[in-house]
């Protein structure tokens, strides 16, 4: 019998942020995520969201997570939203909200700085780029939220936002369509 645990022995020392994703970005999904984000090609979005919901429900049944009270997308700065025409995280969150019958909350968290895109930046550059880029409204009323983004790479964006929530004792789960593993990580797994 296999017992599921929150963290491996080494990770228990640090308790890293949990990221719930049904898929790997580097194992075939990168092109689909990019098509959603940069080209507005949304055909794969419902399928990927259903895969994420399946993963969430499995983790809930195993007692590893509790469903949040609300779903919240990572916000775009108004300038970037105007340029792109949509927020892919909001589209994903809307789909998840409908599938899980949980409220979609898209107010209260604001991106107050028009930061450079994270793609192509190192971890240190990403942290500097997003430092104090977000603000959380004083009257935020939920105690458990799922923060939704399309892909989590270094975790800088979600960590910066989660820091705001956690300062107010709001539990944050991170949900995304795909997790981008560190370079070389999958090479080691493929050679086993």
mmCIF file of the C-alpha atoms, coordinates in Angstrom:
data_MODEL
# 
_entry.id   MODEL 
# 
loop_
_atom_site.group_PDB 
_atom_site.id 
_atom_site.type_symbol 
_atom_site.label_atom_id 
_atom_site.label_alt_id 
_atom_site.label_comp_id 
_atom_site.label_asym_id 
_atom_site.label_entity_id 
_atom_site.label_seq_id 
_atom_site.pdbx_PDB_ins_code 
_atom_site.Cartn_x 
_atom_site.Cartn_y 
_atom_site.Cartn_z 
_atom_site.occupancy 
_atom_site.B_iso_or_equiv 
_atom_site.pdbx_formal_charge 
_atom_site.auth_seq_id 
_atom_site.auth_comp_id 
_atom_site.auth_asym_id 
_atom_site.auth_atom_id 
_atom_site.pdbx_PDB_model_num 
ATOM 1   C CA . UNK A 1 1   ? 0.000   0.000  0.000   1.00 0.00 ? 1   UNK A CA 1 
ATOM 2   C CA . UNK A 1 2   ? 1.366   3.411  -1.012  1.00 0.00 ? 2   UNK A CA 1 
ATOM 3   C CA . UNK A 1 3   ? 0.802   6.277  1.416   1.00 0.00 ? 3   UNK A CA 1 
ATOM 4   C CA . UNK A 1 4   ? 0.676   9.788  -0.004  1.00 0.00 ? 4   UNK A CA 1 
ATOM 5   C CA . UNK A 1 5   ? 2.470   12.482 1.984   1.00 0.00 ? 5   UNK A CA 1 
ATOM 6   C CA . UNK A 1 6   ? 2.688   16.233 1.596   1.00 0.00 ? 6   UNK A CA 1 
ATOM 7   C CA . UNK A 1 7   ? 6.492   16.396 1.306   1.00 0.00 ? 7   UNK A CA 1 
ATOM 8   C CA . UNK A 1 8   ? 9.443   14.051 0.913   1.00 0.00 ? 8   UNK A CA 1 
ATOM 9   C CA . UNK A 1 9   ? 11.921  13.814 3.788   1.00 0.00 ? 9   UNK A CA 1 
ATOM 10  C CA . UNK A 1 10  ? 14.258  16.506 2.452   1.00 0.00 ? 10  UNK A CA 1 
ATOM 11  C CA . UNK A 1 11  ? 11.404  18.870 1.572   1.00 0.00 ? 11  UNK A CA 1 
ATOM 12  C CA . UNK A 1 12  ? 9.894   18.527 5.046   1.00 0.00 ? 12  UNK A CA 1 
ATOM 13  C CA . UNK A 1 13  ? 12.776  20.681 6.273   1.00 0.00 ? 13  UNK A CA 1 
ATOM 14  C CA . UNK A 1 14  ? 11.701  23.581 4.050   1.00 0.00 ? 14  UNK A CA 1 
ATOM 15  C CA . UNK A 1 15  ? 7.994   22.973 3.306   1.00 0.00 ? 15  UNK A CA 1 
ATOM 16  C CA . UNK A 1 16  ? 8.019   24.495 -0.174  1.00 0.00 ? 16  UNK A CA 1 
ATOM 17  C CA . UNK A 1 17  ? 4.875   26.004 -1.639  1.00 0.00 ? 17  UNK A CA 1 
ATOM 18  C CA . UNK A 1 18  ? 2.533   23.356 -3.010  1.00 0.00 ? 18  UNK A CA 1 
ATOM 19  C CA . UNK A 1 19  ? 1.819   23.691 -6.710  1.00 0.00 ? 19  UNK A CA 1 
ATOM 20  C CA . UNK A 1 20  ? -1.003  21.587 -8.094  1.00 0.00 ? 20  UNK A CA 1 
ATOM 21  C CA . UNK A 1 21  ? -0.632  20.889 -11.785 1.00 0.00 ? 21  UNK A CA 1 
ATOM 22  C CA . UNK A 1 22  ? -1.796  17.958 -13.880 1.00 0.00 ? 22  UNK A CA 1 
ATOM 23  C CA . UNK A 1 23  ? 1.025   18.172 -16.394 1.00 0.00 ? 23  UNK A CA 1 
ATOM 24  C CA . UNK A 1 24  ? 4.621   19.021 -17.116 1.00 0.00 ? 24  UNK A CA 1 
ATOM 25  C CA . UNK A 1 25  ? 5.317   22.058 -19.266 1.00 0.00 ? 25  UNK A CA 1 
ATOM 26  C CA . UNK A 1 26  ? 8.412   20.410 -20.758 1.00 0.00 ? 26  UNK A CA 1 
ATOM 27  C CA . UNK A 1 27  ? 6.748   17.131 -21.679 1.00 0.00 ? 27  UNK A CA 1 
ATOM 28  C CA . UNK A 1 28  ? 4.709   18.347 -24.622 1.00 0.00 ? 28  UNK A CA 1 
ATOM 29  C CA . UNK A 1 29  ? 2.458   21.022 -23.135 1.00 0.00 ? 29  UNK A CA 1 
ATOM 30  C CA . UNK A 1 30  ? 4.650   24.082 -23.565 1.00 0.00 ? 30  UNK A CA 1 
ATOM 31  C CA . UNK A 1 31  ? 3.380   24.731 -27.075 1.00 0.00 ? 31  UNK A CA 1 
ATOM 32  C CA . UNK A 1 32  ? -0.265  24.501 -25.953 1.00 0.00 ? 32  UNK A CA 1 
ATOM 33  C CA . UNK A 1 33  ? 0.280   26.823 -22.991 1.00 0.00 ? 33  UNK A CA 1 
ATOM 34  C CA . UNK A 1 34  ? 2.123   29.283 -25.231 1.00 0.00 ? 34  UNK A CA 1 
ATOM 35  C CA . UNK A 1 35  ? -0.677  29.172 -27.797 1.00 0.00 ? 35  UNK A CA 1 
ATOM 36  C CA . UNK A 1 36  ? -3.210  30.010 -25.087 1.00 0.00 ? 36  UNK A CA 1 
ATOM 37  C CA . UNK A 1 37  ? -1.131  32.786 -23.542 1.00 0.00 ? 37  UNK A CA 1 
ATOM 38  C CA . UNK A 1 38  ? 0.383   34.511 -26.558 1.00 0.00 ? 38  UNK A CA 1 
ATOM 39  C CA . UNK A 1 39  ? -1.960  33.710 -29.442 1.00 0.00 ? 39  UNK A CA 1 
ATOM 40  C CA . UNK A 1 40  ? -5.346  33.435 -27.767 1.00 0.00 ? 40  UNK A CA 1 
ATOM 41  C CA . UNK A 1 41  ? -5.798  29.900 -29.109 1.00 0.00 ? 41  UNK A CA 1 
ATOM 42  C CA . UNK A 1 42  ? -8.107  28.534 -26.430 1.00 0.00 ? 42  UNK A CA 1 
ATOM 43  C CA . UNK A 1 43  ? -9.074  25.131 -27.864 1.00 0.00 ? 43  UNK A CA 1 
ATOM 44  C CA . UNK A 1 44  ? -6.904  23.202 -25.375 1.00 0.00 ? 44  UNK A CA 1 
ATOM 45  C CA . UNK A 1 45  ? -7.973  25.248 -22.340 1.00 0.00 ? 45  UNK A CA 1 
ATOM 46  C CA . UNK A 1 46  ? -11.105 23.220 -21.382 1.00 0.00 ? 46  UNK A CA 1 
ATOM 47  C CA . UNK A 1 47  ? -9.252  19.896 -21.672 1.00 0.00 ? 47  UNK A CA 1 
ATOM 48  C CA . UNK A 1 48  ? -6.319  21.120 -19.594 1.00 0.00 ? 48  UNK A CA 1 
ATOM 49  C CA . UNK A 1 49  ? -8.688  22.566 -16.988 1.00 0.00 ? 49  UNK A CA 1 
ATOM 50  C CA . UNK A 1 50  ? -10.538 19.243 -16.730 1.00 0.00 ? 50  UNK A CA 1 
ATOM 51  C CA . UNK A 1 51  ? -7.192  17.487 -16.214 1.00 0.00 ? 51  UNK A CA 1 
ATOM 52  C CA . UNK A 1 52  ? -6.401  19.955 -13.423 1.00 0.00 ? 52  UNK A CA 1 
ATOM 53  C CA . UNK A 1 53  ? -9.813  19.370 -11.818 1.00 0.00 ? 53  UNK A CA 1 
ATOM 54  C CA . UNK A 1 54  ? -9.199  15.616 -11.912 1.00 0.00 ? 54  UNK A CA 1 
ATOM 55  C CA . UNK A 1 55  ? -5.858  16.120 -10.140 1.00 0.00 ? 55  UNK A CA 1 
ATOM 56  C CA . UNK A 1 56  ? -7.466  18.410 -7.544  1.00 0.00 ? 56  UNK A CA 1 
ATOM 57  C CA . UNK A 1 57  ? -10.228 15.900 -6.818  1.00 0.00 ? 57  UNK A CA 1 
ATOM 58  C CA . UNK A 1 58  ? -7.735  13.039 -6.414  1.00 0.00 ? 58  UNK A CA 1 
ATOM 59  C CA . UNK A 1 59  ? -5.671  15.082 -3.952  1.00 0.00 ? 59  UNK A CA 1 
ATOM 60  C CA . UNK A 1 60  ? -8.828  16.057 -2.063  1.00 0.00 ? 60  UNK A CA 1 
ATOM 61  C CA . UNK A 1 61  ? -9.977  12.411 -1.851  1.00 0.00 ? 61  UNK A CA 1 
ATOM 62  C CA . UNK A 1 62  ? -6.548  11.435 -0.503  1.00 0.00 ? 62  UNK A CA 1 
ATOM 63  C CA . UNK A 1 63  ? -6.862  14.096 2.180   1.00 0.00 ? 63  UNK A CA 1 
ATOM 64  C CA . UNK A 1 64  ? -3.858  16.052 0.917   1.00 0.00 ? 64  UNK A CA 1 
ATOM 65  C CA . UNK A 1 65  ? -5.808  19.235 0.174   1.00 0.00 ? 65  UNK A CA 1 
ATOM 66  C CA . UNK A 1 66  ? -9.050  20.894 1.195   1.00 0.00 ? 66  UNK A CA 1 
ATOM 67  C CA . UNK A 1 67  ? -10.941 22.771 -1.477  1.00 0.00 ? 67  UNK A CA 1 
ATOM 68  C CA . UNK A 1 68  ? -10.586 26.537 -1.162  1.00 0.00 ? 68  UNK A CA 1 
ATOM 69  C CA . UNK A 1 69  ? -13.429 28.958 -0.541  1.00 0.00 ? 69  UNK A CA 1 
ATOM 70  C CA . UNK A 1 70  ? -12.673 30.828 -3.763  1.00 0.00 ? 70  UNK A CA 1 
ATOM 71  C CA . UNK A 1 71  ? -10.571 30.787 -6.906  1.00 0.00 ? 71  UNK A CA 1 
ATOM 72  C CA . UNK A 1 72  ? -8.461  33.835 -7.765  1.00 0.00 ? 72  UNK A CA 1 
ATOM 73  C CA . UNK A 1 73  ? -6.459  34.420 -10.966 1.00 0.00 ? 73  UNK A CA 1 
ATOM 74  C CA . UNK A 1 74  ? -3.032  36.006 -11.012 1.00 0.00 ? 74  UNK A CA 1 
ATOM 75  C CA . UNK A 1 75  ? -3.832  39.531 -12.211 1.00 0.00 ? 75  UNK A CA 1 
ATOM 76  C CA . UNK A 1 76  ? -2.249  41.310 -15.139 1.00 0.00 ? 76  UNK A CA 1 
ATOM 77  C CA . UNK A 1 77  ? -1.324  44.967 -15.022 1.00 0.00 ? 77  UNK A CA 1 
ATOM 78  C CA . UNK A 1 78  ? -4.025  47.009 -16.852 1.00 0.00 ? 78  UNK A CA 1 
ATOM 79  C CA . UNK A 1 79  ? -1.498  47.995 -19.539 1.00 0.00 ? 79  UNK A CA 1 
ATOM 80  C CA . UNK A 1 80  ? -0.582  44.351 -20.249 1.00 0.00 ? 80  UNK A CA 1 
ATOM 81  C CA . UNK A 1 81  ? -4.258  43.350 -20.197 1.00 0.00 ? 81  UNK A CA 1 
ATOM 82  C CA . UNK A 1 82  ? -5.004  46.039 -22.782 1.00 0.00 ? 82  UNK A CA 1 
ATOM 83  C CA . UNK A 1 83  ? -2.091  44.890 -24.979 1.00 0.00 ? 83  UNK A CA 1 
ATOM 84  C CA . UNK A 1 84  ? -2.979  41.190 -24.790 1.00 0.00 ? 84  UNK A CA 1 
ATOM 85  C CA . UNK A 1 85  ? -6.754  41.630 -24.754 1.00 0.00 ? 85  UNK A CA 1 
ATOM 86  C CA . UNK A 1 86  ? -7.319  38.933 -22.119 1.00 0.00 ? 86  UNK A CA 1 
ATOM 87  C CA . UNK A 1 87  ? -5.828  37.425 -18.981 1.00 0.00 ? 87  UNK A CA 1 
ATOM 88  C CA . UNK A 1 88  ? -5.187  33.713 -19.520 1.00 0.00 ? 88  UNK A CA 1 
ATOM 89  C CA . UNK A 1 89  ? -5.130  33.119 -15.757 1.00 0.00 ? 89  UNK A CA 1 
ATOM 90  C CA . UNK A 1 90  ? -8.612  34.645 -15.507 1.00 0.00 ? 90  UNK A CA 1 
ATOM 91  C CA . UNK A 1 91  ? -9.883  32.398 -18.330 1.00 0.00 ? 91  UNK A CA 1 
ATOM 92  C CA . UNK A 1 92  ? -8.466  29.333 -16.571 1.00 0.00 ? 92  UNK A CA 1 
ATOM 93  C CA . UNK A 1 93  ? -9.910  30.448 -13.218 1.00 0.00 ? 93  UNK A CA 1 
ATOM 94  C CA . UNK A 1 94  ? -13.336 31.010 -14.793 1.00 0.00 ? 94  UNK A CA 1 
ATOM 95  C CA . UNK A 1 95  ? -13.318 27.494 -16.249 1.00 0.00 ? 95  UNK A CA 1 
ATOM 96  C CA . UNK A 1 96  ? -12.205 25.976 -12.935 1.00 0.00 ? 96  UNK A CA 1 
ATOM 97  C CA . UNK A 1 97  ? -14.842 27.986 -11.071 1.00 0.00 ? 97  UNK A CA 1 
ATOM 98  C CA . UNK A 1 98  ? -17.549 26.517 -13.281 1.00 0.00 ? 98  UNK A CA 1 
ATOM 99  C CA . UNK A 1 99  ? -16.211 22.957 -13.110 1.00 0.00 ? 99  UNK A CA 1 
ATOM 100 C CA . UNK A 1 100 ? -15.751 22.976 -9.324  1.00 0.00 ? 100 UNK A CA 1 
ATOM 101 C CA . UNK A 1 101 ? -18.692 25.269 -8.544  1.00 0.00 ? 101 UNK A CA 1 
ATOM 102 C CA . UNK A 1 102 ? -16.490 27.595 -6.506  1.00 0.00 ? 102 UNK A CA 1 
ATOM 103 C CA . UNK A 1 103 ? -16.689 31.387 -6.622  1.00 0.00 ? 103 UNK A CA 1 
ATOM 104 C CA . UNK A 1 104 ? -14.311 33.254 -8.911  1.00 0.00 ? 104 UNK A CA 1 
ATOM 105 C CA . UNK A 1 105 ? -12.895 36.289 -7.115  1.00 0.00 ? 105 UNK A CA 1 
ATOM 106 C CA . UNK A 1 106 ? -11.175 38.713 -9.439  1.00 0.00 ? 106 UNK A CA 1 
ATOM 107 C CA . UNK A 1 107 ? -11.173 41.764 -7.206  1.00 0.00 ? 107 UNK A CA 1 
ATOM 108 C CA . UNK A 1 108 ? -9.038  42.512 -4.189  1.00 0.00 ? 108 UNK A CA 1 
ATOM 109 C CA . UNK A 1 109 ? -5.690  41.503 -5.689  1.00 0.00 ? 109 UNK A CA 1 
ATOM 110 C CA . UNK A 1 110 ? -4.124  44.059 -8.014  1.00 0.00 ? 110 UNK A CA 1 
ATOM 111 C CA . UNK A 1 111 ? -0.928  44.164 -10.014 1.00 0.00 ? 111 UNK A CA 1 
ATOM 112 C CA . UNK A 1 112 ? 0.221   47.682 -9.303  1.00 0.00 ? 112 UNK A CA 1 
ATOM 113 C CA . UNK A 1 113 ? 3.507   47.619 -11.223 1.00 0.00 ? 113 UNK A CA 1 
ATOM 114 C CA . UNK A 1 114 ? 3.819   47.094 -14.962 1.00 0.00 ? 114 UNK A CA 1 
ATOM 115 C CA . UNK A 1 115 ? 6.719   44.666 -14.704 1.00 0.00 ? 115 UNK A CA 1 
ATOM 116 C CA . UNK A 1 116 ? 8.789   43.150 -17.493 1.00 0.00 ? 116 UNK A CA 1 
ATOM 117 C CA . UNK A 1 117 ? 7.607   39.734 -18.708 1.00 0.00 ? 117 UNK A CA 1 
ATOM 118 C CA . UNK A 1 118 ? 9.135   36.958 -16.588 1.00 0.00 ? 118 UNK A CA 1 
ATOM 119 C CA . UNK A 1 119 ? 10.073  34.757 -19.558 1.00 0.00 ? 119 UNK A CA 1 
ATOM 120 C CA . UNK A 1 120 ? 13.825  34.733 -20.080 1.00 0.00 ? 120 UNK A CA 1 
ATOM 121 C CA . UNK A 1 121 ? 14.693  36.176 -16.658 1.00 0.00 ? 121 UNK A CA 1 
ATOM 122 C CA . UNK A 1 122 ? 16.825  34.342 -14.106 1.00 0.00 ? 122 UNK A CA 1 
ATOM 123 C CA . UNK A 1 123 ? 15.402  33.488 -10.692 1.00 0.00 ? 123 UNK A CA 1 
ATOM 124 C CA . UNK A 1 124 ? 17.096  36.512 -9.077  1.00 0.00 ? 124 UNK A CA 1 
ATOM 125 C CA . UNK A 1 125 ? 15.895  38.796 -11.880 1.00 0.00 ? 125 UNK A CA 1 
ATOM 126 C CA . UNK A 1 126 ? 12.349  37.436 -11.495 1.00 0.00 ? 126 UNK A CA 1 
ATOM 127 C CA . UNK A 1 127 ? 12.376  38.157 -7.757  1.00 0.00 ? 127 UNK A CA 1 
ATOM 128 C CA . UNK A 1 128 ? 13.616  41.733 -8.279  1.00 0.00 ? 128 UNK A CA 1 
ATOM 129 C CA . UNK A 1 129 ? 11.138  42.233 -11.122 1.00 0.00 ? 129 UNK A CA 1 
ATOM 130 C CA . UNK A 1 130 ? 8.121   41.257 -9.016  1.00 0.00 ? 130 UNK A CA 1 
ATOM 131 C CA . UNK A 1 131 ? 9.112   42.686 -5.633  1.00 0.00 ? 131 UNK A CA 1 
ATOM 132 C CA . UNK A 1 132 ? 6.057   44.631 -4.354  1.00 0.00 ? 132 UNK A CA 1 
ATOM 133 C CA . UNK A 1 133 ? 4.348   44.307 -7.743  1.00 0.00 ? 133 UNK A CA 1 
ATOM 134 C CA . UNK A 1 134 ? 1.025   43.241 -6.173  1.00 0.00 ? 134 UNK A CA 1 
ATOM 135 C CA . UNK A 1 135 ? -1.287  44.650 -3.534  1.00 0.00 ? 135 UNK A CA 1 
ATOM 136 C CA . UNK A 1 136 ? -4.070  42.920 -1.598  1.00 0.00 ? 136 UNK A CA 1 
ATOM 137 C CA . UNK A 1 137 ? -7.148  44.892 -0.537  1.00 0.00 ? 137 UNK A CA 1 
ATOM 138 C CA . UNK A 1 138 ? -7.608  45.422 3.187   1.00 0.00 ? 138 UNK A CA 1 
ATOM 139 C CA . UNK A 1 139 ? -11.121 43.960 3.130   1.00 0.00 ? 139 UNK A CA 1 
ATOM 140 C CA . UNK A 1 140 ? -10.225 40.594 1.546   1.00 0.00 ? 140 UNK A CA 1 
ATOM 141 C CA . UNK A 1 141 ? -12.724 38.220 3.152   1.00 0.00 ? 141 UNK A CA 1 
ATOM 142 C CA . UNK A 1 142 ? -11.625 34.664 2.366   1.00 0.00 ? 142 UNK A CA 1 
ATOM 143 C CA . UNK A 1 143 ? -9.478  32.341 4.485   1.00 0.00 ? 143 UNK A CA 1 
ATOM 144 C CA . UNK A 1 144 ? -8.648  29.717 1.822   1.00 0.00 ? 144 UNK A CA 1 
ATOM 145 C CA . UNK A 1 145 ? -7.970  30.585 -1.814  1.00 0.00 ? 145 UNK A CA 1 
ATOM 146 C CA . UNK A 1 146 ? -6.626  28.871 -4.881  1.00 0.00 ? 146 UNK A CA 1 
ATOM 147 C CA . UNK A 1 147 ? -4.318  31.164 -6.814  1.00 0.00 ? 147 UNK A CA 1 
ATOM 148 C CA . UNK A 1 148 ? -4.518  30.278 -10.507 1.00 0.00 ? 148 UNK A CA 1 
ATOM 149 C CA . UNK A 1 149 ? -1.929  30.808 -13.241 1.00 0.00 ? 149 UNK A CA 1 
ATOM 150 C CA . UNK A 1 150 ? -1.197  29.140 -16.557 1.00 0.00 ? 150 UNK A CA 1 
ATOM 151 C CA . UNK A 1 151 ? 2.263   27.829 -15.730 1.00 0.00 ? 151 UNK A CA 1 
ATOM 152 C CA . UNK A 1 152 ? 4.544   27.940 -12.696 1.00 0.00 ? 152 UNK A CA 1 
ATOM 153 C CA . UNK A 1 153 ? 8.241   28.027 -13.502 1.00 0.00 ? 153 UNK A CA 1 
ATOM 154 C CA . UNK A 1 154 ? 10.355  29.303 -10.614 1.00 0.00 ? 154 UNK A CA 1 
ATOM 155 C CA . UNK A 1 155 ? 7.311   30.093 -8.472  1.00 0.00 ? 155 UNK A CA 1 
ATOM 156 C CA . UNK A 1 156 ? 8.317   33.740 -8.104  1.00 0.00 ? 156 UNK A CA 1 
ATOM 157 C CA . UNK A 1 157 ? 4.955   35.210 -9.142  1.00 0.00 ? 157 UNK A CA 1 
ATOM 158 C CA . UNK A 1 158 ? 2.862   32.967 -6.919  1.00 0.00 ? 158 UNK A CA 1 
ATOM 159 C CA . UNK A 1 159 ? 5.287   33.312 -4.003  1.00 0.00 ? 159 UNK A CA 1 
ATOM 160 C CA . UNK A 1 160 ? 5.144   37.095 -4.164  1.00 0.00 ? 160 UNK A CA 1 
ATOM 161 C CA . UNK A 1 161 ? 1.337   36.982 -4.124  1.00 0.00 ? 161 UNK A CA 1 
ATOM 162 C CA . UNK A 1 162 ? 1.119   34.215 -1.509  1.00 0.00 ? 162 UNK A CA 1 
ATOM 163 C CA . UNK A 1 163 ? 3.311   36.293 0.798   1.00 0.00 ? 163 UNK A CA 1 
ATOM 164 C CA . UNK A 1 164 ? 0.556   38.953 0.840   1.00 0.00 ? 164 UNK A CA 1 
ATOM 165 C CA . UNK A 1 165 ? -2.131  36.383 1.668   1.00 0.00 ? 165 UNK A CA 1 
ATOM 166 C CA . UNK A 1 166 ? -0.089  34.565 4.285   1.00 0.00 ? 166 UNK A CA 1 
ATOM 167 C CA . UNK A 1 167 ? 0.641   37.844 6.090   1.00 0.00 ? 167 UNK A CA 1 
ATOM 168 C CA . UNK A 1 168 ? -3.116  37.890 6.748   1.00 0.00 ? 168 UNK A CA 1 
ATOM 169 C CA . UNK A 1 169 ? -3.320  34.182 7.603   1.00 0.00 ? 169 UNK A CA 1 
ATOM 170 C CA . UNK A 1 170 ? -5.042  33.279 4.336   1.00 0.00 ? 170 UNK A CA 1 
ATOM 171 C CA . UNK A 1 171 ? -4.168  29.735 3.198   1.00 0.00 ? 171 UNK A CA 1 
ATOM 172 C CA . UNK A 1 172 ? -3.064  29.663 -0.439  1.00 0.00 ? 172 UNK A CA 1 
ATOM 173 C CA . UNK A 1 173 ? -3.033  26.766 -2.859  1.00 0.00 ? 173 UNK A CA 1 
ATOM 174 C CA . UNK A 1 174 ? -1.386  27.290 -6.246  1.00 0.00 ? 174 UNK A CA 1 
ATOM 175 C CA . UNK A 1 175 ? -3.168  25.769 -9.230  1.00 0.00 ? 175 UNK A CA 1 
ATOM 176 C CA . UNK A 1 176 ? -1.789  25.853 -12.765 1.00 0.00 ? 176 UNK A CA 1 
ATOM 177 C CA . UNK A 1 177 ? -2.138  23.984 -16.022 1.00 0.00 ? 177 UNK A CA 1 
ATOM 178 C CA . UNK A 1 178 ? 1.508   22.965 -16.135 1.00 0.00 ? 178 UNK A CA 1 
ATOM 179 C CA . UNK A 1 179 ? 4.610   22.995 -13.948 1.00 0.00 ? 179 UNK A CA 1 
ATOM 180 C CA . UNK A 1 180 ? 7.902   23.849 -15.607 1.00 0.00 ? 180 UNK A CA 1 
ATOM 181 C CA . UNK A 1 181 ? 10.615  21.780 -13.965 1.00 0.00 ? 181 UNK A CA 1 
ATOM 182 C CA . UNK A 1 182 ? 14.129  23.044 -13.398 1.00 0.00 ? 182 UNK A CA 1 
ATOM 183 C CA . UNK A 1 183 ? 16.450  22.505 -16.366 1.00 0.00 ? 183 UNK A CA 1 
ATOM 184 C CA . UNK A 1 184 ? 17.975  19.038 -16.315 1.00 0.00 ? 184 UNK A CA 1 
ATOM 185 C CA . UNK A 1 185 ? 15.541  17.600 -13.763 1.00 0.00 ? 185 UNK A CA 1 
ATOM 186 C CA . UNK A 1 186 ? 13.648  15.525 -16.305 1.00 0.00 ? 186 UNK A CA 1 
ATOM 187 C CA . UNK A 1 187 ? 16.924  14.338 -17.882 1.00 0.00 ? 187 UNK A CA 1 
ATOM 188 C CA . UNK A 1 188 ? 17.823  12.609 -14.618 1.00 0.00 ? 188 UNK A CA 1 
ATOM 189 C CA . UNK A 1 189 ? 14.395  10.956 -14.421 1.00 0.00 ? 189 UNK A CA 1 
ATOM 190 C CA . UNK A 1 190 ? 14.495  9.780  -18.035 1.00 0.00 ? 190 UNK A CA 1 
ATOM 191 C CA . UNK A 1 191 ? 17.837  8.014  -17.533 1.00 0.00 ? 191 UNK A CA 1 
ATOM 192 C CA . UNK A 1 192 ? 16.537  5.787  -14.708 1.00 0.00 ? 192 UNK A CA 1 
# 
